[in-house]
Amino acid sequence: MSKLPGKMTRKQHWVPRFYLRHFADSSGQLHAYSRQKGSFFRTNCENLCSMRDLYEVEHADATGDATDRFYAQNLIEVKLSELESRIAPLYDRFLERQKEDRCEDEGYSDGKAAVCELAANIIVRHPISMRVDKKWSRETAEELLRNVHLTPYELGLLDWSDWRGDSQAVVELAAAATMLFSNDDIVPVNRIRKAFF
């Protein structure tokens, strides 16, 4: 369970590349500004709004740069890719309807919902938001698990998932998955999406 099939994505974007491509010039380049350097530069979509291992959860006993230091590696990245694959065509259809001034048909309303979902998702998956959620989940993990008694069956499932007895990693992954993918109305991504809509 620790590794998903396929190559691990190390450069993980908080703004989806399909969205960034809409701002690229005819050569596929974007014009960007570096706050740290105080200068403008040109680059491709691959190099913007990304961070190495942004969505990965490290085991407490992790060392070095080996990818096996991550719990359920690439899981969040794969789920985000699935979400983006669903949103991208709706977003494109929305832009087409907007250009054609056809704001009343089904493609437009579906696209409007996709735009709201995309915007909310970008806010919640920003590195600052992810860092806050990781810190909270790590601090909460030990207290939570002191009050939860797992059955032998549940412990067996955790062993199967390669949790290595690392309750912090399990809680951190659960918190990230909840923040990004839960359908619960109380979760920030859903509250933000609803406010935008």
Backbone as a ProteinNet text record, in pm:
[ID]
protein_1_A
[PRIMARY]
MSKLPGKMTRKQHWVPRFYLRHFADSSGQLHAYSRQKGSFFRTNCENLCSMRDLYEVEHADATGDATDRFYAQNLIEVKLSELESRIAPLYDRFLERQKEDRCEDEGYSDGKAAVCELAANIIVRHPISMRVDKKWSRETAEELLRNVHLTPYELGLLDWSDWRGDSQAVVELAAAATMLFSNDDIVPVNRIRKAFF
[TERTIARY]
83.1	0	85.8	207.2	289.2	314.5	327	354.3	239.9	196.6	97.7	170.5	102.5	167.3	213.2	320.5	369.2	476.1	532.3	640.4	585.3	657.9	615.2	636.9	537.1	546.4	612.2	729.7	800.5	765.8	750.3	715	562.6	505.8	360.9	307.4	209.3	156.5	38.6	36.2	-81.8	-176	-128.7	-216	-203.2	-313.5	-305.6	-246.9	-169.4	-107.5	-211.3	-324	-424.7	-474	-481.2	-524.5	-414.6	-290	-178.5	-162.4	-189.5	-173.3	-261.4	-370.9	-458.5	-393	-285.1	-216.5	-85	-52.5	73.8	64.1	179.4	182	185.7	197.7	191.8	306.3	414.4	526.1	514.9	403	382.7	451.6	500.4	571.1	479.1	505.9	434.9	530.4	476.4	553	520.1	622.3	601.9	691.9	661.3	738.1	785.1	912	968.1	974.1	897.3	901.2	1037.1	1097.6	1226.5	1335.9	1338.2	1442.3	1401.7	1271.1	1224.1	1237	1218.8	1234.6	1132.8	1111.6	1023.8	1106	1039.9	1106.6	1003.5	1051.9	965.2	996	892.1	910.1	789.4	794.1	678.3	592.2	477.1	379.6	434.4	523.7	578.1	654.4	711.3	800.3	734.8	606	539.1	443	425.9	326.2	339.5	462.5	486.7	591	591.2	686.5	716.7	838.1	878.3	807.1	737.9	672.6	571.2	505.6	411.2	304.8	248.3	135.6	178	306.5	353.6	356.5	334.1	335.7	457.5	549.4	671.2	649.1	708.3	708.8	794.4	758.9	831.9	977.9	1004.8	1141.5	1213.5	1161	1216.9	1354.4	1441.8	1574.2	1607.8	1693.4	1742.6	1637.6	1665.1	1578	1507.9	1511.7	1447.8	1296	1230.8	1085.9	1012.8	1078	1009.5	992	1034.6	1014	872.2	794.5	659.7	555.6	453.8	341	238.3	196.1	98.4	141.2	265	322.6	240	231.8	163.9	11.7	-43.9	-189.2	-264.9	-228.5	-296.9	-276.1	-154.8	-125.4	-211.9	-227.1	-310.1	-456.3	-505.6	-645.6	-666.4	-568.3	-579.2	-578.3	-498.2	-496.1	-631.8	-695.2	-829.8	-929.2	-921.8	-1009.1	-987.4	-862.4	-830.1	-878.1	-869.8	-918.5	-1069.1	-1138	-1283.2	-1316.5	-1240.2	-1268.7	-1225.6	-1111.7	-1053.5	-1150.4	-1220.3	-1310.5	-1429.2	-1476.2	-1586.1	-1539.5	-1418.3	-1361.7	-1346.2	-1293.8	-1278.5	-1413.3	-1512.9	-1647.3	-1704.4	-1678.3	-1721.5	-1661	-1530.8	-1465.2	-1522	-1550.6	-1611.3	-1747.3	-1831.2	-1964.3	-1951.3	-1852.6	-1829.6	-1794.6	-1705.1	-1665.8	-1784.1	-1868.8	-1984.8	-2103.4	-2088	-2195	-2319.2	-2294.1	-2402.1	-2402	-2446.6	-2436.2	-2557.5	-2647.5	-2768.8	-2777.9	-2691.4	-2707.2	-2635.3	-2654.6	-2602.4	-2450	-2381.7	-2235.6	-2182	-2253.1	-2209.6	-2227.8	-2342.2	-2366	-2276.4	-2252.1	-2157.3	-2016.8	-1981.9	-1850.5	-1836.1	-1942.2	-1939.3	-1914.1	-1980.3	-1957.7	-1813.5	-1757.9	-1619.7	-1521.4	-1549.4	-1463	-1461.9	-1578	-1586.3	-1510.6	-1523	-1452.1	-1301.3	-1259.2	-1117.2	-1059.7	-1126.5	-1077.6	-1066.3	-1167.9	-1165	-1052.3	-1034.5	-930.8	-791.9	-770.2	-640.2	-609.1	-708.7	-687.4	-648.5	-720.3	-697.4	-566.8	-525.8	-403.3	-277.9	-288.9	-172.7	-74.8	55	152.3	131.2	88.1	65.7	-49.6	-158.4	-270.9	-228.4	-154.2	-110	-19	68.9	160.8	83.3	-17.9	-99.7	-172.3	-232	-303.6	-210	-88.9	7.3	46.7	74.2	113.7	2.2	-120.3	-234.2	-251.4	-243.6	-268	-159.3	-36.1	72.6	53.8	11.9	-9.1	-127.7	-226.4	-349.3	-339.3	-249.5	-242.8	-229.8	-134.5	-111.4	-229.7	-284.6	-400.1	-519.5	-542.8	-655.1	-640.5	-523.9	-504.5	-498.6	-472.9	-481.9	-627.2	-720	-862.2	-932.7	-861.5	-921.2	-855.2	-935	-882.4	-913.2	-807.4	-823	-837.5	-921.9	-941.8	-824.3	-804.7	-698.7	-717	-840.7	-866.9	-819.2	-850.7	-809.8	-657.5	-595.1	-449.2	-389.6	-454	-409.8	-417.3	-524	-535.7	-425.4	-398.4	-291.4	-155.9	-131.9	-6.7	4.4	-105.7	-108.8	-73.6	-114.2	-89.9	51.4	135	273.3	282.4	199	197.1	315.7	384.8	505.6	481.4	357	325.8	327.1	325.1	337.6	199.4	143.3	8.6	3.1	111.7	112.6	96	162.9	150.9	8.9	-52.7	-190.1	-285	-273.1	-361.8	-335.2	-209.3	-176.3	-235.4	-223.7	-281.3	-433.7	-494.9	-640.7	-686.1	-612.8	-648.7	-636.6	-528	-509.8	-618.9	-649.2	-753.6	-889.2	-916.5	-1043.1	-1049.9	-943.3	-941.8	-959	-908.3	-911.1	-1028.2	-1077.2	-1171	-1303.2	-1321.7	-1444.6	-1565.5	-1679.4	-1804.8	-1879.3	-1824.3	-1888.8	-1895.6	-2010.7	-2030.8	-1945.5	-1897.5	-1820.5	-1673.6	-1626.1	-1486.4	-1461.7	-1350.2	-1325	-1338.3	-1288.4	-1296	-1441.4	-1531.4	-1672.8	-1739.8	-1701.1	-1756.9	-1712.1	-1585.7	-1534.8	-1603.4	-1611.9	-1679	-1822.5	-1893.9	-2032.1	-2041.6	-1950.3	-1949.8	-1923.7	-1830.6	-1802.3	-1923.1	-1988.1	-2100.7	-2217.6
-120.8	0	124.7	113.6	233.3	301	222.7	281.1	250.7	353.4	333.2	292	220.4	179.9	302.7	284.8	393.9	475.3	567	651.2	758.5	784.9	886.5	1026.1	1111.3	1250.3	1329.2	1382.7	1457.2	1606.4	1660.6	1801.8	1808.7	1855.5	1853.8	1996.7	2020.2	2155.6	2186.7	2309.1	2353.7	2431.4	2479.6	2533.6	2437.9	2375.7	2274.1	2329.1	2245.8	2286.7	2317.6	2245.5	2274.3	2418.5	2468.3	2605.7	2704.2	2676.3	2763.7	2777.5	2669.6	2672.3	2778.1	2813.3	2916.2	3054.3	3072	3200.5	3201.7	3089.8	3078.8	3149.7	3194.7	3256.8	3147.6	3186.5	3090.1	2989	3019.3	2924.4	2837.4	2851.9	2771.1	2827.2	2948.8	3011.6	3105.9	3115.5	3207.7	3319.4	3436.7	3547.6	3552.7	3543.9	3536.7	3637	3658	3751.1	3678.7	3691.3	3632.2	3739.6	3720.5	3816.1	3813.4	3695	3683.4	3759.5	3747.2	3811.9	3951.2	3980.6	4111	4131.6	4022.9	4034.4	3946.2	3979.8	3902	3797	3688.3	3582.7	3506.6	3428.9	3342.6	3197.7	3117.2	2974.9	2898.3	2767.4	2686.9	2651.4	2595.8	2563.9	2464.3	2380	2277	2338.3	2456.5	2515	2615	2636.7	2734.7	2667.5	2731	2688.6	2540.7	2498.5	2359.5	2353.1	2239.1	2218	2068.1	2037.6	1897	1831.6	1721.6	1637.2	1712.4	1811.6	1895.2	1814.8	1714.6	1640.1	1510.5	1486.6	1361.6	1368.3	1253.6	1239.3	1155	1215.6	1144	1062.4	942.1	862.3	933.7	916.5	981.1	936.7	811.9	760	775.8	862.9	879.5	944.6	896.8	956.7	964.9	1056.6	1066.8	1115.6	1088.2	1135.8	1021.1	902.1	787.7	804.8	763.6	779.2	686.9	582.4	493	556.3	678.8	747.7	803	793.5	847.2	738.9	776.1	686.4	705.8	596.2	599.2	700.1	686.7	785.5	803	927.8	970.7	960.5	918.8	899.5	1030.1	1136	1264.4	1318.3	1308.5	1357.1	1286.2	1155.7	1079.5	1123.7	1140.3	1184.5	1325.2	1414	1549.5	1545.4	1456.8	1441.7	1395.4	1303.6	1258.4	1373.6	1453.7	1569.6	1669	1697.1	1790.2	1738.5	1608.1	1549.4	1566.7	1570	1591.6	1739.3	1827.9	1971.3	2034.3	1992.7	2058.7	2072.3	1966.3	1984.2	2075.1	2072.4	2161.1	2306.5	2328.4	2463.1	2514.5	2429.3	2468.9	2500.7	2418.3	2441.9	2574.2	2602.7	2728.5	2847.8	2840.4	2949.5	2966.4	2853.1	2860	2928.5	2889.4	2951	3100.4	3134	3274	3354.6	3301.8	3370.7	3385.7	3283.7	3283.9	3358.3	3409.4	3479.3	3390.5	3263.6	3166.7	3129.7	3220.7	3206.3	3139.5	3088	3028.4	2878	2819.3	2675.3	2589.2	2458.1	2362.8	2365.4	2378	2381.7	2496.2	2605.4	2722.6	2699.1	2649.6	2629.1	2519.6	2413.8	2310.1	2368.2	2452.4	2515.9	2611.3	2684	2776.9	2699.3	2586.6	2502.2	2451.4	2416	2367.8	2479	2601.4	2715.2	2736.2	2728	2744.4	2633.4	2511.2	2398.2	2413.8	2456.2	2477	2584.6	2697.4	2807.3	2764.6	2698	2651.8	2551.5	2462.3	2360.3	2423	2524	2590.8	2657.7	2717.6	2782.9	2679.9	2569.9	2469.9	2394	2375.2	2298.1	2384	2512.7	2601.2	2554	2567.2	2519.1	2574	2696.5	2751.8	2677.7	2654.5	2578.5	2437	2373.4	2235.9	2229.9	2327.8	2330.1	2342.2	2429.1	2446.5	2316.5	2252.6	2127	2016.6	2009.1	1907.1	1929.1	2052	2082.6	2044.2	2081	2048.9	1898	1825.7	1681.6	1609.6	1652.5	1590.4	1614.2	1735.2	1766.5	1690	1662.9	1598.3	1446	1390.2	1245.5	1166.2	1200.1	1122.2	1129.6	1248	1264.1	1183.7	1190.9	1118.6	967.6	916.9	772.1	720.3	806.3	764.2	732.8	800.5	784	684.1	633.9	539.8	403.7	303	167.9	90.3	53.4	-16.6	-166.2	-226.5	-370.7	-440.1	-569	-641.2	-634.8	-636.9	-626.2	-491.1	-382.5	-248.4	-234.4	-291.2	-289.5	-367.2	-478.5	-556.5	-475.9	-397.5	-312.1	-206.4	-148.4	-49.5	-112.2	-233.5	-302	-328	-365.9	-389.5	-261.2	-147.2	-20.1	33.4	-42.6	-4.2	118.7	122.6	240.1	246.2	133.2	123.7	176.2	163.1	210.4	361.5	429.5	575.4	640.6	660.7	717.2	858.9	933.9	1069.9	1071	979.2	972.6	937.1	842.8	802.7	920.8	991.4	1105.1	1217.8	1242.6	1348.6	1318.3	1193.8	1156.1	1168.3	1123.4	1132.9	1278.1	1364.7	1507.1	1569.9	1541.1	1597.3	1548.4	1419.1	1364.6	1426.3	1445.8	1507.8	1651.5	1727.5	1868.6	1885.8	1792.3	1806.6	1736.1	1625.6	1541.9	1509.9	1550.3	1516.7	1588.4	1523.8	1585.4	1653.2	1646.9	1706.5	1858.6	1916.8	2061	2146.2	2089.5	2167.9	2183.5	2099.9	2103.8	2233	2302.6	2432.4	2434.6	2333.1	2336.1	2343.7	2278	2280.7	2411.4	2464.6	2593.8	2705.5	2702.8	2803.4	2791.4	2667.4	2644.7	2696.3	2666.3	2709.3	2862.4	2926.9	3074	3134.6	3076.9	3126.8	3109.6	2993.5	2963.8	3056.2
0	0	0	52.1	65.6	-68.5	-173.9	-304	-400	-471	-575.7	-702.2	-793	-917.3	-996.1	-1070.9	-1154.6	-1084.6	-1160.3	-1109.6	-1015.7	-909.6	-814.1	-872.1	-854.6	-897.3	-785.3	-810.8	-707.1	-713	-834.7	-850.2	-851.2	-740.9	-722.5	-723.4	-810.8	-833.1	-741.9	-689.4	-615.1	-704.8	-818.8	-923.1	-1040.8	-1081.9	-1187.7	-1318.8	-1385.4	-1511.4	-1618.6	-1620	-1722.2	-1709	-1586.9	-1562.7	-1603.1	-1566.8	-1601.8	-1753	-1827.3	-1973.6	-2039.3	-1975.8	-2031.8	-2032.5	-1959.3	-1950.7	-2027.8	-2092.6	-2165.8	-2301.3	-2350.4	-2482.5	-2589.8	-2715.9	-2826.3	-2823.2	-2753.3	-2742.6	-2617.1	-2543.7	-2423.8	-2300.4	-2309.2	-2198.3	-2120.4	-1992.8	-1906	-1862.8	-1843	-1788.8	-1639.7	-1557.1	-1412	-1342	-1215.2	-1133.8	-1008.4	-976.8	-854.8	-748.1	-641.7	-530.2	-461.2	-450.4	-382.6	-458.3	-590.7	-671.1	-717.7	-711.9	-756.6	-906.1	-982.1	-1127.3	-1200.6	-1328	-1415.6	-1488.1	-1524.8	-1601.3	-1682.7	-1779.1	-1860.3	-1827.7	-1824.8	-1796	-1848.2	-1839	-1879.7	-1758.5	-1785.1	-1678.7	-1577	-1621.7	-1533.9	-1415.9	-1437	-1336.8	-1242.5	-1254.4	-1169.2	-1072	-958	-858.2	-824.8	-800.7	-764.8	-653.7	-586.4	-478.4	-472.6	-444.9	-434	-315.6	-343.4	-241.6	-155.8	-211.6	-137.9	-64.6	-129	-71.1	-3.4	8.1	66.7	218.9	280.1	425.7	461.5	536	574.8	701.1	701	823.3	927.4	1052.4	1162.3	1165.6	1124.6	1127.6	993.9	904.4	770.6	775.3	687.6	672.1	524	490.5	353.8	255.2	127.8	21.2	-52.1	3.3	-62.5	-61	-169.2	-177.1	-80.8	-28.7	65.1	203.2	219	346.2	357.2	250.1	248.6	275.4	349.9	376	265.1	204	93.6	-12.2	-54.6	-146.1	-272.5	-313.1	-435.9	-429.7	-318	-308.7	-331.7	-262.4	-277.3	-418.3	-470.1	-605.6	-709.6	-696.9	-791.4	-781.5	-659.6	-641.2	-696.8	-678.7	-734.3	-887.7	-944.7	-1090.8	-1142.8	-1070.4	-1109.3	-1101.4	-996.1	-981	-1095.2	-1127.3	-1234.9	-1369.9	-1391.6	-1517.5	-1532.2	-1420.6	-1424	-1444.3	-1380.7	-1386.8	-1519.6	-1574.5	-1692.5	-1810.4	-1853.3	-1968.4	-1936.4	-1812.5	-1772.6	-1773.4	-1728.7	-1728.5	-1872.3	-1960.6	-2101.4	-2165.6	-2137.5	-2190.8	-2137.3	-2011.9	-1951.4	-2025.5	-2054.5	-2126.7	-2268	-2333	-2466.5	-2461.3	-2367.1	-2353.1	-2322.4	-2242.6	-2207.2	-2332.8	-2416.4	-2540	-2635.9	-2638	-2728.1	-2668.6	-2548.9	-2477	-2462.8	-2429.4	-2407	-2259	-2178	-2031.8	-1968.4	-2046.7	-1990.3	-2008.4	-2090.2	-2117.4	-2013.8	-2026.4	-1928	-1918.9	-2030.8	-2030.1	-1947.7	-1948.7	-1871.8	-1721.8	-1682.5	-1538.5	-1481.1	-1558.3	-1513.5	-1501.4	-1597.3	-1595.3	-1479	-1448.8	-1335.1	-1205.5	-1189.9	-1071.5	-1068.2	-1185.2	-1192.9	-1156.5	-1199.7	-1166.2	-1014.6	-953.1	-806.9	-735.1	-785.3	-725.1	-742.3	-860.6	-886.8	-794.9	-784.1	-701.2	-554.7	-504.5	-364.9	-343.8	-439.9	-429.7	-429.4	-513.4	-518.6	-384.5	-323	-192.9	-87.1	-80.7	24.5	3.4	-121.2	-144.5	-156.2	-132.1	-132.8	-24.4	-46	52.8	193.5	206.2	340.2	408.2	336	392.5	427.2	337.7	362.3	484.8	500.9	615.5	746.8	749.3	869.7	902.7	801.3	823.5	872.7	815.7	858.7	1004.1	1040.5	1177.8	1275.1	1242.4	1328.6	1341.2	1229.7	1235.4	1313.6	1301	1377.3	1526.7	1562.7	1704.4	1762.2	1679.4	1724.8	1726.8	1648.9	1628.6	1758	1839.2	1960.3	2055.7	2073	2162.6	2111.1	1981.7	1921.9	1942.5	1913.7	1921.2	2064.7	2161.4	2301.3	2337.8	2271.8	2301.7	2210.1	2110.3	2014.7	2035.3	2050.4	2065.9	1938.8	1868.7	1742	1765.2	1685.2	1691.2	1622.5	1648	1577.3	1424.5	1378.8	1235	1181.8	1253.4	1210.3	1213.1	1316.2	1321.9	1205.3	1167.6	1051.6	922.5	906.9	788.6	786.2	901.3	907.9	876.6	926.9	895.9	746.3	684.5	540	463.8	518.7	449.8	473.3	546.7	573.7	662.6	764.8	852	946.7	967.8	1051	1192.5	1242.3	1376.5	1389.5	1277.2	1274	1271	1389.8	1397.9	1343.3	1355.4	1302.9	1151.4	1083.1	936.7	895	966.2	933.5	950.4	1061.2	1087.3	987.1	956.1	860.2	722.5	677.4	548.2	550.7	660	672.2	672	741.8	746.1	608.1	536	401.8	307.4	312.6	225.8	257.8	385.1	425.2	376.6	398.1	358.8	208.5	129.6	-15.7	-83.7	-25.2	-100.3	-31.6	92.2	163.4	103.1	107.9	62.9	176.9	296.9	413.7	397.8	424.5	407.6	500.1	610.4	707.1	666.7	574.1	531.3	452.6	480.4	416.4	264.1	195.3	49	1.9	72	33.8	74.6	188.7	232	137.3	95.8	4.2	-131.2	-181.8	-311.2	-308.2	-201.2	-188.6	-183.1	-113.2	-106.1	-243.2	-318.5	-453.4	-544.6	-533.2	-622.1	-593.2
[MASK]
+++++++++++++++++++++++++++++++++++++++++++++++++++++++++++++++++++++++++++++++++++++++++++++++++++++++++++++++++++++++++++++++++++++++++++++++++++++++++++++++++++++++++++++++++++++++++++++++++++++

